Amino acid sequence: MAPGMFKRIYNFLMSLFWSKELDVTMIGLQNAGKTSLLRVLAGGEFTIDSIPTVGFNMKRVQQGHVTLKCWDIGGQPRFRTMWERYCRGVNAIVFIVDSADREAIPVAKEELHDLLSKPSMEGIALLVLGNKSDIPDHLDVDQLIEQLNLKLIDHREVSCFGISAKEETNLDAVMKWLIARANK
């Protein structure tokens, strides 16, 4: 048997019996960094000149025996009505905000709470990411929790992290949190 053949057979069998796929939807206002974050998580490079998402993108992110099927939904007002459709039945909703854009926080809060008030969103885990933590004067996690009224959200698991897709800050914690959903 060829040297790599056993490893391929082993990995194939592992994928049959122990692999898990999670559905994750990434939402947030335009220019929050959803596409950039997804590109970096999928092993690509950060690009400063990302084109705004029209509609949605989907990428698979592999981590060990867990595959994250990530939907990246456009954040412009005309696409926000699609958020609920793409969030139904997922393992987790990742809500990304630009933590350096203080003027956008009230709109982000309103959109998030509006989405989570829908009966179809009941019980879906929520991860809020304050992106662009590399920019001076960004909101920290405690400020995001307060300004987005995250303590008012119940009937689901809620976590909040500060990240930088550009600097790849805290992305290991994001992946650990998402992969932990596979074990629930």
JSON list of C-alpha atoms in Angstrom, two decimals:
[
{"chain": "A", "resi": 1, "resn": "MET", "atom": "CA", "xyz": [0.00, 0.00, 0.00]},
{"chain": "A", "resi": 2, "resn": "ALA", "atom": "CA", "xyz": [1.35, 3.46, -0.91]},
{"chain": "A", "resi": 3, "resn": "PRO", "atom": "CA", "xyz": [2.57, 5.51, 2.11]},
{"chain": "A", "resi": 4, "resn": "GLY", "atom": "CA", "xyz": [-0.16, 8.17, 1.85]},
{"chain": "A", "resi": 5, "resn": "MET", "atom": "CA", "xyz": [-2.93, 5.69, 1.07]},
{"chain": "A", "resi": 6, "resn": "PHE", "atom": "CA", "xyz": [-3.54, 4.68, 4.71]},
{"chain": "A", "resi": 7, "resn": "LYS", "atom": "CA", "xyz": [-3.81, 8.33, 5.76]},
{"chain": "A", "resi": 8, "resn": "ARG", "atom": "CA", "xyz": [-6.32, 9.07, 2.95]},
{"chain": "A", "resi": 9, "resn": "ILE", "atom": "CA", "xyz": [-8.43, 6.04, 3.92]},
{"chain": "A", "resi": 10, "resn": "TYR", "atom": "CA", "xyz": [-8.27, 7.04, 7.59]},
{"chain": "A", "resi": 11, "resn": "ASN", "atom": "CA", "xyz": [-9.30, 10.65, 6.82]},
{"chain": "A", "resi": 12, "resn": "PHE", "atom": "CA", "xyz": [-12.13, 9.42, 4.59]},
{"chain": "A", "resi": 13, "resn": "LEU", "atom": "CA", "xyz": [-13.47, 7.14, 7.34]},
{"chain": "A", "resi": 14, "resn": "MET", "atom": "CA", "xyz": [-13.12, 9.92, 9.92]},
{"chain": "A", "resi": 15, "resn": "SER", "atom": "CA", "xyz": [-15.08, 12.27, 7.67]},
{"chain": "A", "resi": 16, "resn": "LEU", "atom": "CA", "xyz": [-17.83, 9.69, 7.26]},
{"chain": "A", "resi": 17, "resn": "PHE", "atom": "CA", "xyz": [-18.32, 9.04, 10.95]},
{"chain": "A", "resi": 18, "resn": "TRP", "atom": "CA", "xyz": [-17.03, 12.04, 12.85]},
{"chain": "A", "resi": 19, "resn": "SER", "atom": "CA", "xyz": [-17.22, 15.05, 10.58]},
{"chain": "A", "resi": 20, "resn": "LYS", "atom": "CA", "xyz": [-19.76, 17.72, 11.36]},
{"chain": "A", "resi": 21, "resn": "GLU", "atom": "CA", "xyz": [-21.07, 20.57, 9.28]},
{"chain": "A", "resi": 22, "resn": "LEU", "atom": "CA", "xyz": [-22.37, 23.75, 10.84]},
{"chain": "A", "resi": 23, "resn": "ASP", "atom": "CA", "xyz": [-24.45, 26.39, 9.13]},
{"chain": "A", "resi": 24, "resn": "VAL", "atom": "CA", "xyz": [-23.41, 29.91, 10.11]},
{"chain": "A", "resi": 25, "resn": "THR", "atom": "CA", "xyz": [-24.86, 33.19, 8.82]},
{"chain": "A", "resi": 26, "resn": "MET", "atom": "CA", "xyz": [-22.79, 36.37, 8.99]},
{"chain": "A", "resi": 27, "resn": "ILE", "atom": "CA", "xyz": [-24.80, 39.55, 9.02]},
{"chain": "A", "resi": 28, "resn": "GLY", "atom": "CA", "xyz": [-24.24, 43.19, 9.90]},
{"chain": "A", "resi": 29, "resn": "LEU", "atom": "CA", "xyz": [-24.47, 46.64, 8.40]},
{"chain": "A", "resi": 30, "resn": "GLN", "atom": "CA", "xyz": [-22.57, 47.47, 5.22]},
{"chain": "A", "resi": 31, "resn": "ASN", "atom": "CA", "xyz": [-18.82, 48.02, 5.63]},
{"chain": "A", "resi": 32, "resn": "ALA", "atom": "CA", "xyz": [-18.63, 46.12, 8.94]},
{"chain": "A", "resi": 33, "resn": "GLY", "atom": "CA", "xyz": [-16.10, 43.67, 7.50]},
{"chain": "A", "resi": 34, "resn": "LYS", "atom": "CA", "xyz": [-18.17, 40.50, 6.99]},
{"chain": "A", "resi": 35, "resn": "THR", "atom": "CA", "xyz": [-16.65, 39.53, 3.64]},
{"chain": "A", "resi": 36, "resn": "SER", "atom": "CA", "xyz": [-13.12, 40.40, 4.78]},
{"chain": "A", "resi": 37, "resn": "LEU", "atom": "CA", "xyz": [-13.55, 38.30, 7.92]},
{"chain": "A", "resi": 38, "resn": "LEU", "atom": "CA", "xyz": [-14.91, 35.35, 5.97]},
{"chain": "A", "resi": 39, "resn": "ARG", "atom": "CA", "xyz": [-12.05, 35.59, 3.45]},
{"chain": "A", "resi": 40, "resn": "VAL", "atom": "CA", "xyz": [-9.48, 35.54, 6.28]},
{"chain": "A", "resi": 41, "resn": "LEU", "atom": "CA", "xyz": [-11.22, 32.66, 8.13]},
{"chain": "A", "resi": 42, "resn": "ALA", "atom": "CA", "xyz": [-11.24, 30.65, 4.90]},
{"chain": "A", "resi": 43, "resn": "GLY", "atom": "CA", "xyz": [-7.47, 31.01, 4.66]},
{"chain": "A", "resi": 44, "resn": "GLY", "atom": "CA", "xyz": [-7.30, 33.93, 2.28]},
{"chain": "A", "resi": 45, "resn": "GLU", "atom": "CA", "xyz": [-5.69, 37.29, 2.69]},
{"chain": "A", "resi": 46, "resn": "PHE", "atom": "CA", "xyz": [-7.19, 40.50, 3.98]},
{"chain": "A", "resi": 47, "resn": "THR", "atom": "CA", "xyz": [-7.79, 43.07, 1.25]},
{"chain": "A", "resi": 48, "resn": "ILE", "atom": "CA", "xyz": [-8.49, 46.69, 2.04]},
{"chain": "A", "resi": 49, "resn": "ASP", "atom": "CA", "xyz": [-10.57, 47.26, -1.12]},
{"chain": "A", "resi": 50, "resn": "SER", "atom": "CA", "xyz": [-13.28, 44.64, -0.68]},
{"chain": "A", "resi": 51, "resn": "ILE", "atom": "CA", "xyz": [-16.27, 45.14, -2.97]},
{"chain": "A", "resi": 52, "resn": "PRO", "atom": "CA", "xyz": [-19.62, 45.41, -1.14]},
{"chain": "A", "resi": 53, "resn": "THR", "atom": "CA", "xyz": [-21.56, 42.14, -1.15]},
{"chain": "A", "resi": 54, "resn": "VAL", "atom": "CA", "xyz": [-24.52, 42.19, -3.48]},
{"chain": "A", "resi": 55, "resn": "GLY", "atom": "CA", "xyz": [-27.00, 39.68, -2.07]},
{"chain": "A", "resi": 56, "resn": "PHE", "atom": "CA", "xyz": [-24.91, 36.92, -0.50]},
{"chain": "A", "resi": 57, "resn": "ASN", "atom": "CA", "xyz": [-21.75, 34.82, -0.68]},
{"chain": "A", "resi": 58, "resn": "MET", "atom": "CA", "xyz": [-21.14, 31.35, 0.70]},
{"chain": "A", "resi": 59, "resn": "LYS", "atom": "CA", "xyz": [-17.80, 29.85, 1.70]},
{"chain": "A", "resi": 60, "resn": "ARG", "atom": "CA", "xyz": [-16.87, 26.66, 3.49]},
{"chain": "A", "resi": 61, "resn": "VAL", "atom": "CA", "xyz": [-14.28, 26.93, 6.26]},
{"chain": "A", "resi": 62, "resn": "GLN", "atom": "CA", "xyz": [-12.65, 23.66, 7.31]},
{"chain": "A", "resi": 63, "resn": "GLN", "atom": "CA", "xyz": [-11.24, 23.29, 10.82]},
{"chain": "A", "resi": 64, "resn": "GLY", "atom": "CA", "xyz": [-10.30, 19.75, 11.79]},
{"chain": "A", "resi": 65, "resn": "HIS", "atom": "CA", "xyz": [-13.35, 17.56, 11.29]},
{"chain": "A", "resi": 66, "resn": "VAL", "atom": "CA", "xyz": [-15.74, 20.50, 11.38]},
{"chain": "A", "resi": 67, "resn": "THR", "atom": "CA", "xyz": [-16.87, 22.31, 8.24]},
{"chain": "A", "resi": 68, "resn": "LEU", "atom": "CA", "xyz": [-18.46, 25.71, 8.68]},
{"chain": "A", "resi": 69, "resn": "LYS", "atom": "CA", "xyz": [-20.80, 26.57, 5.83]},
{"chain": "A", "resi": 70, "resn": "CYS", "atom": "CA", "xyz": [-20.78, 30.36, 6.14]},
{"chain": "A", "resi": 71, "resn": "TRP", "atom": "CA", "xyz": [-23.33, 32.61, 4.49]},
{"chain": "A", "resi": 72, "resn": "ASP", "atom": "CA", "xyz": [-22.21, 36.23, 4.14]},
{"chain": "A", "resi": 73, "resn": "ILE", "atom": "CA", "xyz": [-25.29, 38.41, 3.58]},
{"chain": "A", "resi": 74, "resn": "GLY", "atom": "CA", "xyz": [-25.11, 41.96, 2.25]},
{"chain": "A", "resi": 75, "resn": "GLY", "atom": "CA", "xyz": [-25.57, 44.69, 4.84]},
{"chain": "A", "resi": 76, "resn": "GLN", "atom": "CA", "xyz": [-27.07, 47.47, 2.73]},
{"chain": "A", "resi": 77, "resn": "PRO", "atom": "CA", "xyz": [-30.66, 48.36, 3.72]},
{"chain": "A", "resi": 78, "resn": "ARG", "atom": "CA", "xyz": [-32.15, 46.61, 0.66]},
{"chain": "A", "resi": 79, "resn": "PHE", "atom": "CA", "xyz": [-30.59, 43.26, 1.69]},
{"chain": "A", "resi": 80, "resn": "ARG", "atom": "CA", "xyz": [-31.51, 43.35, 5.40]},
{"chain": "A", "resi": 81, "resn": "THR", "atom": "CA", "xyz": [-34.94, 41.89, 4.63]},
{"chain": "A", "resi": 82, "resn": "MET", "atom": "CA", "xyz": [-33.07, 38.72, 3.49]},
{"chain": "A", "resi": 83, "resn": "TRP", "atom": "CA", "xyz": [-31.35, 38.26, 6.86]},
{"chain": "A", "resi": 84, "resn": "GLU", "atom": "CA", "xyz": [-34.18, 36.30, 8.45]},
{"chain": "A", "resi": 85, "resn": "ARG", "atom": "CA", "xyz": [-34.43, 33.88, 5.51]},
{"chain": "A", "resi": 86, "resn": "TYR", "atom": "CA", "xyz": [-30.71, 33.05, 5.71]},
{"chain": "A", "resi": 87, "resn": "CYS", "atom": "CA", "xyz": [-30.67, 32.87, 9.52]},
{"chain": "A", "resi": 88, "resn": "ARG", "atom": "CA", "xyz": [-33.52, 30.35, 9.89]},
{"chain": "A", "resi": 89, "resn": "GLY", "atom": "CA", "xyz": [-32.35, 27.01, 11.24]},
{"chain": "A", "resi": 90, "resn": "VAL", "atom": "CA", "xyz": [-28.63, 27.85, 11.35]},
{"chain": "A", "resi": 91, "resn": "ASN", "atom": "CA", "xyz": [-26.35, 26.73, 14.16]},
{"chain": "A", "resi": 92, "resn": "ALA", "atom": "CA", "xyz": [-25.19, 30.29, 14.85]},
{"chain": "A", "resi": 93, "resn": "ILE", "atom": "CA", "xyz": [-25.71, 33.87, 13.76]},
{"chain": "A", "resi": 94, "resn": "VAL", "atom": "CA", "xyz": [-22.56, 35.99, 13.63]},
{"chain": "A", "resi": 95, "resn": "PHE", "atom": "CA", "xyz": [-23.45, 39.68, 13.85]},
{"chain": "A", "resi": 96, "resn": "ILE", "atom": "CA", "xyz": [-20.52, 41.87, 12.86]},
{"chain": "A", "resi": 97, "resn": "VAL", "atom": "CA", "xyz": [-20.29, 45.56, 13.67]},
{"chain": "A", "resi": 98, "resn": "ASP", "atom": "CA", "xyz": [-17.67, 48.14, 12.83]},
{"chain": "A", "resi": 99, "resn": "SER", "atom": "CA", "xyz": [-16.57, 48.97, 16.38]},
{"chain": "A", "resi": 100, "resn": "ALA", "atom": "CA", "xyz": [-14.91, 52.17, 15.14]},
{"chain": "A", "resi": 101, "resn": "ASP", "atom": "CA", "xyz": [-18.10, 53.54, 13.52]},
{"chain": "A", "resi": 102, "resn": "ARG", "atom": "CA", "xyz": [-19.93, 54.85, 16.58]},
{"chain": "A", "resi": 103, "resn": "GLU", "atom": "CA", "xyz": [-22.62, 56.56, 14.46]},
{"chain": "A", "resi": 104, "resn": "ALA", "atom": "CA", "xyz": [-23.71, 53.20, 12.97]},
{"chain": "A", "resi": 105, "resn": "ILE", "atom": "CA", "xyz": [-24.19, 51.45, 16.34]},
{"chain": "A", "resi": 106, "resn": "PRO", "atom": "CA", "xyz": [-27.81, 52.63, 16.95]},
{"chain": "A", "resi": 107, "resn": "VAL", "atom": "CA", "xyz": [-28.87, 51.32, 13.51]},
{"chain": "A", "resi": 108, "resn": "ALA", "atom": "CA", "xyz": [-26.98, 48.05, 14.11]},
{"chain": "A", "resi": 109, "resn": "LYS", "atom": "CA", "xyz": [-28.75, 47.67, 17.47]},
{"chain": "A", "resi": 110, "resn": "GLU", "atom": "CA", "xyz": [-32.17, 48.28, 15.92]},
{"chain": "A", "resi": 111, "resn": "GLU", "atom": "CA", "xyz": [-31.56, 45.82, 13.06]},
{"chain": "A", "resi": 112, "resn": "LEU", "atom": "CA", "xyz": [-30.21, 43.12, 15.39]},
{"chain": "A", "resi": 113, "resn": "HIS", "atom": "CA", "xyz": [-33.09, 43.35, 17.87]},
{"chain": "A", "resi": 114, "resn": "ASP", "atom": "CA", "xyz": [-35.63, 43.48, 15.05]},
{"chain": "A", "resi": 115, "resn": "LEU", "atom": "CA", "xyz": [-34.20, 40.28, 13.56]},
{"chain": "A", "resi": 116, "resn": "LEU", "atom": "CA", "xyz": [-34.02, 38.45, 16.89]},
{"chain": "A", "resi": 117, "resn": "SER", "atom": "CA", "xyz": [-37.64, 39.35, 17.71]},
{"chain": "A", "resi": 118, "resn": "LYS", "atom": "CA", "xyz": [-38.84, 37.09, 14.89]},
{"chain": "A", "resi": 119, "resn": "PRO", "atom": "CA", "xyz": [-40.19, 33.71, 16.10]},
{"chain": "A", "resi": 120, "resn": "SER", "atom": "CA", "xyz": [-38.04, 31.81, 13.57]},
{"chain": "A", "resi": 121, "resn": "MET", "atom": "CA", "xyz": [-34.90, 33.11, 15.31]},
{"chain": "A", "resi": 122, "resn": "GLU", "atom": "CA", "xyz": [-35.80, 31.61, 18.70]},
{"chain": "A", "resi": 123, "resn": "GLY", "atom": "CA", "xyz": [-32.92, 29.76, 20.37]},
{"chain": "A", "resi": 124, "resn": "ILE", "atom": "CA", "xyz": [-30.26, 30.33, 17.68]},
{"chain": "A", "resi": 125, "resn": "ALA", "atom": "CA", "xyz": [-26.85, 31.09, 19.23]},
{"chain": "A", "resi": 126, "resn": "LEU", "atom": "CA", "xyz": [-25.56, 34.63, 18.62]},
{"chain": "A", "resi": 127, "resn": "LEU", "atom": "CA", "xyz": [-21.95, 35.75, 18.34]},
{"chain": "A", "resi": 128, "resn": "VAL", "atom": "CA", "xyz": [-21.46, 39.51, 18.14]},
{"chain": "A", "resi": 129, "resn": "LEU", "atom": "CA", "xyz": [-18.11, 40.61, 16.77]},
{"chain": "A", "resi": 130, "resn": "GLY", "atom": "CA", "xyz": [-16.82, 44.16, 17.14]},
{"chain": "A", "resi": 131, "resn": "ASN", "atom": "CA", "xyz": [-14.55, 44.29, 14.09]},
{"chain": "A", "resi": 132, "resn": "LYS", "atom": "CA", "xyz": [-11.81, 46.85, 13.37]},
{"chain": "A", "resi": 133, "resn": "SER", "atom": "CA", "xyz": [-10.38, 46.78, 16.90]},
{"chain": "A", "resi": 134, "resn": "ASP", "atom": "CA", "xyz": [-7.10, 47.90, 15.28]},
{"chain": "A", "resi": 135, "resn": "ILE", "atom": "CA", "xyz": [-8.56, 51.39, 14.72]},
{"chain": "A", "resi": 136, "resn": "PRO", "atom": "CA", "xyz": [-7.99, 53.90, 17.53]},
{"chain": "A", "resi": 137, "resn": "ASP", "atom": "CA", "xyz": [-11.02, 54.89, 19.63]},
{"chain": "A", "resi": 138, "resn": "HIS", "atom": "CA", "xyz": [-13.02, 51.77, 18.75]},
{"chain": "A", "resi": 139, "resn": "LEU", "atom": "CA", "xyz": [-15.69, 50.51, 21.13]},
{"chain": "A", "resi": 140, "resn": "ASP", "atom": "CA", "xyz": [-14.45, 47.75, 23.42]},
{"chain": "A", "resi": 141, "resn": "VAL", "atom": "CA", "xyz": [-16.49, 44.64, 24.24]},
{"chain": "A", "resi": 142, "resn": "ASP", "atom": "CA", "xyz": [-18.14, 46.13, 27.35]},
{"chain": "A", "resi": 143, "resn": "GLN", "atom": "CA", "xyz": [-19.18, 49.23, 25.38]},
{"chain": "A", "resi": 144, "resn": "LEU", "atom": "CA", "xyz": [-20.59, 47.07, 22.58]},
{"chain": "A", "resi": 145, "resn": "ILE", "atom": "CA", "xyz": [-22.56, 44.94, 25.05]},
{"chain": "A", "resi": 146, "resn": "GLU", "atom": "CA", "xyz": [-24.03, 48.10, 26.57]},
{"chain": "A", "resi": 147, "resn": "GLN", "atom": "CA", "xyz": [-24.70, 50.06, 23.36]},
{"chain": "A", "resi": 148, "resn": "LEU", "atom": "CA", "xyz": [-26.19, 47.06, 21.52]},
{"chain": "A", "resi": 149, "resn": "ASN", "atom": "CA", "xyz": [-28.30, 46.12, 24.59]},
{"chain": "A", "resi": 150, "resn": "LEU", "atom": "CA", "xyz": [-27.00, 42.55, 24.42]},
{"chain": "A", "resi": 151, "resn": "LYS", "atom": "CA", "xyz": [-27.99, 41.87, 28.04]},
{"chain": "A", "resi": 152, "resn": "LEU", "atom": "CA", "xyz": [-31.64, 42.20, 27.00]},
{"chain": "A", "resi": 153, "resn": "ILE", "atom": "CA", "xyz": [-31.33, 39.30, 24.56]},
{"chain": "A", "resi": 154, "resn": "ASP", "atom": "CA", "xyz": [-32.60, 36.07, 26.07]},
{"chain": "A", "resi": 155, "resn": "HIS", "atom": "CA", "xyz": [-33.70, 32.60, 24.94]},
{"chain": "A", "resi": 156, "resn": "ARG", "atom": "CA", "xyz": [-30.33, 31.99, 23.29]},
{"chain": "A", "resi": 157, "resn": "GLU", "atom": "CA", "xyz": [-26.61, 31.87, 23.97]},
{"chain": "A", "resi": 158, "resn": "VAL", "atom": "CA", "xyz": [-24.99, 35.27, 23.36]},
{"chain": "A", "resi": 159, "resn": "SER", "atom": "CA", "xyz": [-21.25, 36.03, 23.21]},
{"chain": "A", "resi": 160, "resn": "CYS", "atom": "CA", "xyz": [-19.34, 39.13, 22.17]},
{"chain": "A", "resi": 161, "resn": "PHE", "atom": "CA", "xyz": [-15.70, 39.46, 21.07]},
{"chain": "A", "resi": 162, "resn": "GLY", "atom": "CA", "xyz": [-13.58, 42.29, 19.80]},
{"chain": "A", "resi": 163, "resn": "ILE", "atom": "CA", "xyz": [-11.68, 41.33, 16.63]},
{"chain": "A", "resi": 164, "resn": "SER", "atom": "CA", "xyz": [-9.68, 42.70, 13.74]},
{"chain": "A", "resi": 165, "resn": "ALA", "atom": "CA", "xyz": [-10.02, 40.83, 10.46]},
{"chain": "A", "resi": 166, "resn": "LYS", "atom": "CA", "xyz": [-7.17, 42.97, 9.11]},
{"chain": "A", "resi": 167, "resn": "GLU", "atom": "CA", "xyz": [-4.73, 42.12, 11.93]},
{"chain": "A", "resi": 168, "resn": "GLU", "atom": "CA", "xyz": [-6.30, 38.64, 12.47]},
{"chain": "A", "resi": 169, "resn": "THR", "atom": "CA", "xyz": [-6.79, 39.55, 16.14]},
{"chain": "A", "resi": 170, "resn": "ASN", "atom": "CA", "xyz": [-8.86, 37.14, 18.25]},
{"chain": "A", "resi": 171, "resn": "LEU", "atom": "CA", "xyz": [-9.93, 35.01, 15.27]},
{"chain": "A", "resi": 172, "resn": "ASP", "atom": "CA", "xyz": [-8.81, 31.84, 17.08]},
{"chain": "A", "resi": 173, "resn": "ALA", "atom": "CA", "xyz": [-11.41, 32.59, 19.78]},
{"chain": "A", "resi": 174, "resn": "VAL", "atom": "CA", "xyz": [-14.07, 33.08, 17.08]},
{"chain": "A", "resi": 175, "resn": "MET", "atom": "CA", "xyz": [-13.24, 29.69, 15.52]},
{"chain": "A", "resi": 176, "resn": "LYS", "atom": "CA", "xyz": [-13.24, 27.95, 18.93]},
{"chain": "A", "resi": 177, "resn": "TRP", "atom": "CA", "xyz": [-16.65, 29.45, 19.75]},
{"chain": "A", "resi": 178, "resn": "LEU", "atom": "CA", "xyz": [-18.10, 28.38, 16.39]},
{"chain": "A", "resi": 179, "resn": "ILE", "atom": "CA", "xyz": [-16.62, 24.86, 16.55]},
{"chain": "A", "resi": 180, "resn": "ALA", "atom": "CA", "xyz": [-18.00, 24.43, 20.06]},
{"chain": "A", "resi": 181, "resn": "ARG", "atom": "CA", "xyz": [-21.49, 24.77, 18.50]},
{"chain": "A", "resi": 182, "resn": "ALA", "atom": "CA", "xyz": [-20.76, 21.49, 16.65]},
{"chain": "A", "resi": 183, "resn": "ASN", "atom": "CA", "xyz": [-20.54, 19.71, 19.96]},
{"chain": "A", "resi": 184, "resn": "LYS", "atom": "CA", "xyz": [-23.91, 20.97, 21.23]}
]
